[in-house]
């Protein structure tokens, strides 16, 4: 029986498979009820706040072109904020292992091992050869 957790997958894996929306770029873990609940709460609070600001602050004082521009600007910025949050929430960023250079990775691994063993020499630069 294989493990279905992301931490147990091989390093070549990109995590959970992408959905079929947006040409495979849509990524959402539907088996995470806490994440889905918090995402729903973010949108509920943002939309409720937008409704209250529009109804009780912006619309009652709507008397000129500047008030209209202020209301349109507020709603455009709110929409851009919600769209940005949605894109961040549904995009798979990958892992650092997928994007890091092999030389940097080898240096980081060597420094980690030497720190773990207590043999790190601070006089050596990051590009110095280690024995």
mmCIF file of C-alpha atoms in Angstrom:
data_model
loop_
_atom_site.group_PDB
_atom_site.id
_atom_site.type_symbol
_atom_site.label_atom_id
_atom_site.label_comp_id
_atom_site.label_asym_id
_atom_site.label_seq_id
_atom_site.Cartn_x
_atom_site.Cartn_y
_atom_site.Cartn_z
ATOM 1 C CA UNK A 1 0.000 0.000 0.000
ATOM 2 C CA UNK A 2 1.531 3.327 -1.021
ATOM 3 C CA UNK A 3 1.429 6.511 0.996
ATOM 4 C CA UNK A 4 -0.657 9.364 -0.464
ATOM 5 C CA UNK A 5 1.004 12.202 1.476
ATOM 6 C CA UNK A 6 3.032 14.802 -0.413
ATOM 7 C CA UNK A 7 6.034 14.373 1.887
ATOM 8 C CA UNK A 8 6.400 10.711 0.918
ATOM 9 C CA UNK A 9 6.508 11.264 -2.831
ATOM 10 C CA UNK A 10 9.727 11.033 -4.781
ATOM 11 C CA UNK A 11 11.769 14.197 -5.318
ATOM 12 C CA UNK A 12 11.037 14.175 -9.040
ATOM 13 C CA UNK A 13 7.312 14.495 -8.332
ATOM 14 C CA UNK A 14 5.611 17.878 -8.627
ATOM 15 C CA UNK A 15 3.088 17.148 -5.884
ATOM 16 C CA UNK A 16 -0.575 16.431 -6.473
ATOM 17 C CA UNK A 17 -1.638 16.383 -10.103
ATOM 18 C CA UNK A 18 -3.088 19.569 -11.576
ATOM 19 C CA UNK A 19 -6.765 19.767 -12.386
ATOM 20 C CA UNK A 20 -8.229 19.873 -15.885
ATOM 21 C CA UNK A 21 -9.100 23.567 -15.701
ATOM 22 C CA UNK A 22 -6.897 26.278 -17.206
ATOM 23 C CA UNK A 23 -4.879 23.798 -19.319
ATOM 24 C CA UNK A 24 -3.667 21.858 -16.301
ATOM 25 C CA UNK A 25 -2.442 24.942 -14.422
ATOM 26 C CA UNK A 26 -5.256 24.855 -11.853
ATOM 27 C CA UNK A 27 -4.105 23.257 -8.598
ATOM 28 C CA UNK A 28 -6.262 22.758 -5.560
ATOM 29 C CA UNK A 29 -6.060 20.081 -2.907
ATOM 30 C CA UNK A 30 -9.684 19.118 -2.375
ATOM 31 C CA UNK A 31 -8.836 16.694 0.419
ATOM 32 C CA UNK A 32 -7.886 19.588 2.743
ATOM 33 C CA UNK A 33 -11.105 20.607 4.503
ATOM 34 C CA UNK A 34 -9.361 23.139 6.782
ATOM 35 C CA UNK A 35 -7.789 24.913 3.817
ATOM 36 C CA UNK A 36 -11.064 24.978 1.917
ATOM 37 C CA UNK A 37 -12.880 26.300 4.977
ATOM 38 C CA UNK A 38 -10.312 29.073 5.505
ATOM 39 C CA UNK A 39 -10.395 29.999 1.815
ATOM 40 C CA UNK A 40 -14.173 30.216 1.986
ATOM 41 C CA UNK A 41 -13.947 32.363 5.111
ATOM 42 C CA UNK A 42 -11.469 34.755 3.446
ATOM 43 C CA UNK A 43 -13.842 35.319 0.535
ATOM 44 C CA UNK A 44 -16.883 35.610 2.816
ATOM 45 C CA UNK A 45 -15.230 38.254 5.002
ATOM 46 C CA UNK A 46 -13.837 40.173 2.004
ATOM 47 C CA UNK A 47 -17.166 40.191 0.156
ATOM 48 C CA UNK A 48 -19.143 41.103 3.284
ATOM 49 C CA UNK A 49 -16.757 43.973 3.968
ATOM 50 C CA UNK A 50 -17.058 45.136 0.366
ATOM 51 C CA UNK A 51 -20.842 45.046 0.600
ATOM 52 C CA UNK A 52 -20.865 47.048 3.816
ATOM 53 C CA UNK A 53 -18.408 49.643 2.508
ATOM 54 C CA UNK A 54 -20.391 50.049 -0.702
ATOM 55 C CA UNK A 55 -23.821 50.241 0.937
ATOM 56 C CA UNK A 56 -23.060 52.280 4.058
ATOM 57 C CA UNK A 57 -20.074 54.441 3.079
ATOM 58 C CA UNK A 58 -19.743 54.908 -0.678
ATOM 59 C CA UNK A 59 -23.320 54.868 -2.027
ATOM 60 C CA UNK A 60 -25.010 57.256 0.441
ATOM 61 C CA UNK A 61 -22.510 60.041 -0.351
ATOM 62 C CA UNK A 62 -22.498 59.466 -4.134
ATOM 63 C CA UNK A 63 -22.915 62.996 -5.471
ATOM 64 C CA UNK A 64 -20.279 63.625 -8.127
ATOM 65 C CA UNK A 65 -17.770 62.172 -10.526
ATOM 66 C CA UNK A 66 -15.039 61.927 -7.871
ATOM 67 C CA UNK A 67 -17.277 59.854 -5.629
ATOM 68 C CA UNK A 68 -18.049 57.574 -8.559
ATOM 69 C CA UNK A 69 -14.331 57.211 -9.352
ATOM 70 C CA UNK A 70 -13.620 56.428 -5.709
ATOM 71 C CA UNK A 71 -16.280 53.705 -5.658
ATOM 72 C CA UNK A 72 -15.092 52.218 -8.946
ATOM 73 C CA UNK A 73 -11.464 52.339 -7.799
ATOM 74 C CA UNK A 74 -12.296 50.638 -4.510
ATOM 75 C CA UNK A 75 -14.221 47.845 -6.215
ATOM 76 C CA UNK A 76 -11.531 47.333 -8.872
ATOM 77 C CA UNK A 77 -8.830 47.046 -6.202
ATOM 78 C CA UNK A 78 -11.004 44.662 -4.209
ATOM 79 C CA UNK A 79 -11.557 42.510 -7.291
ATOM 80 C CA UNK A 80 -7.831 42.468 -8.071
ATOM 81 C CA UNK A 81 -7.084 41.482 -4.474
ATOM 82 C CA UNK A 82 -9.555 38.593 -4.602
ATOM 83 C CA UNK A 83 -8.269 37.453 -8.010
ATOM 84 C CA UNK A 84 -4.658 37.568 -6.766
ATOM 85 C CA UNK A 85 -5.581 35.531 -3.695
ATOM 86 C CA UNK A 86 -7.431 32.995 -5.853
ATOM 87 C CA UNK A 87 -4.459 32.629 -8.208
ATOM 88 C CA UNK A 88 -2.036 32.186 -5.301
ATOM 89 C CA UNK A 89 -4.340 29.659 -3.684
ATOM 90 C CA UNK A 90 -4.763 27.545 -6.839
ATOM 91 C CA UNK A 91 -1.249 27.619 -8.325
ATOM 92 C CA UNK A 92 1.280 24.911 -7.552
ATOM 93 C CA UNK A 93 4.557 26.681 -6.841
ATOM 94 C CA UNK A 94 6.578 23.472 -6.880
ATOM 95 C CA UNK A 95 9.407 23.039 -4.426
ATOM 96 C CA UNK A 96 12.795 24.670 -4.016
ATOM 97 C CA UNK A 97 14.353 21.386 -5.111
ATOM 98 C CA UNK A 98 12.735 21.781 -8.543
ATOM 99 C CA UNK A 99 14.195 25.254 -9.145
ATOM 100 C CA UNK A 100 17.599 25.290 -7.453
ATOM 101 C CA UNK A 101 20.917 25.005 -9.285
ATOM 102 C CA UNK A 102 22.878 21.779 -8.680
ATOM 103 C CA UNK A 103 26.035 23.640 -7.587
ATOM 104 C CA UNK A 104 24.115 25.665 -5.023
ATOM 105 C CA UNK A 105 22.375 22.532 -3.854
ATOM 106 C CA UNK A 106 25.708 20.718 -3.384
ATOM 107 C CA UNK A 107 27.139 23.692 -1.444
ATOM 108 C CA UNK A 108 24.076 23.889 0.787
ATOM 109 C CA UNK A 109 24.209 20.131 1.420
ATOM 110 C CA UNK A 110 27.934 20.278 2.300
ATOM 111 C CA UNK A 111 27.419 23.207 4.675
ATOM 112 C CA UNK A 112 24.477 21.459 6.319
ATOM 113 C CA UNK A 113 26.489 18.274 6.845
ATOM 114 C CA UNK A 114 29.488 20.160 8.210
ATOM 115 C CA UNK A 115 27.263 22.149 10.591
ATOM 116 C CA UNK A 116 25.606 18.960 11.720
ATOM 117 C CA UNK A 117 29.002 17.373 12.410
ATOM 118 C CA UNK A 118 30.373 20.584 13.947
ATOM 119 C CA UNK A 119 33.242 20.892 11.469
ATOM 120 C CA UNK A 120 32.215 24.096 9.704
ATOM 121 C CA UNK A 121 35.168 26.444 9.219
ATOM 122 C CA UNK A 122 33.930 30.029 8.870
ATOM 123 C CA UNK A 123 37.167 31.146 7.221
ATOM 124 C CA UNK A 124 36.243 29.181 4.127
ATOM 125 C CA UNK A 125 34.113 31.021 1.610
ATOM 126 C CA UNK A 126 30.981 29.585 0.052
ATOM 127 C CA UNK A 127 32.945 28.491 -3.036
ATOM 128 C CA UNK A 128 35.839 26.881 -1.164
ATOM 129 C CA UNK A 129 36.464 23.192 -1.691
ATOM 130 C CA UNK A 130 35.686 20.993 1.255
ATOM 131 C CA UNK A 131 37.637 17.834 2.076
#
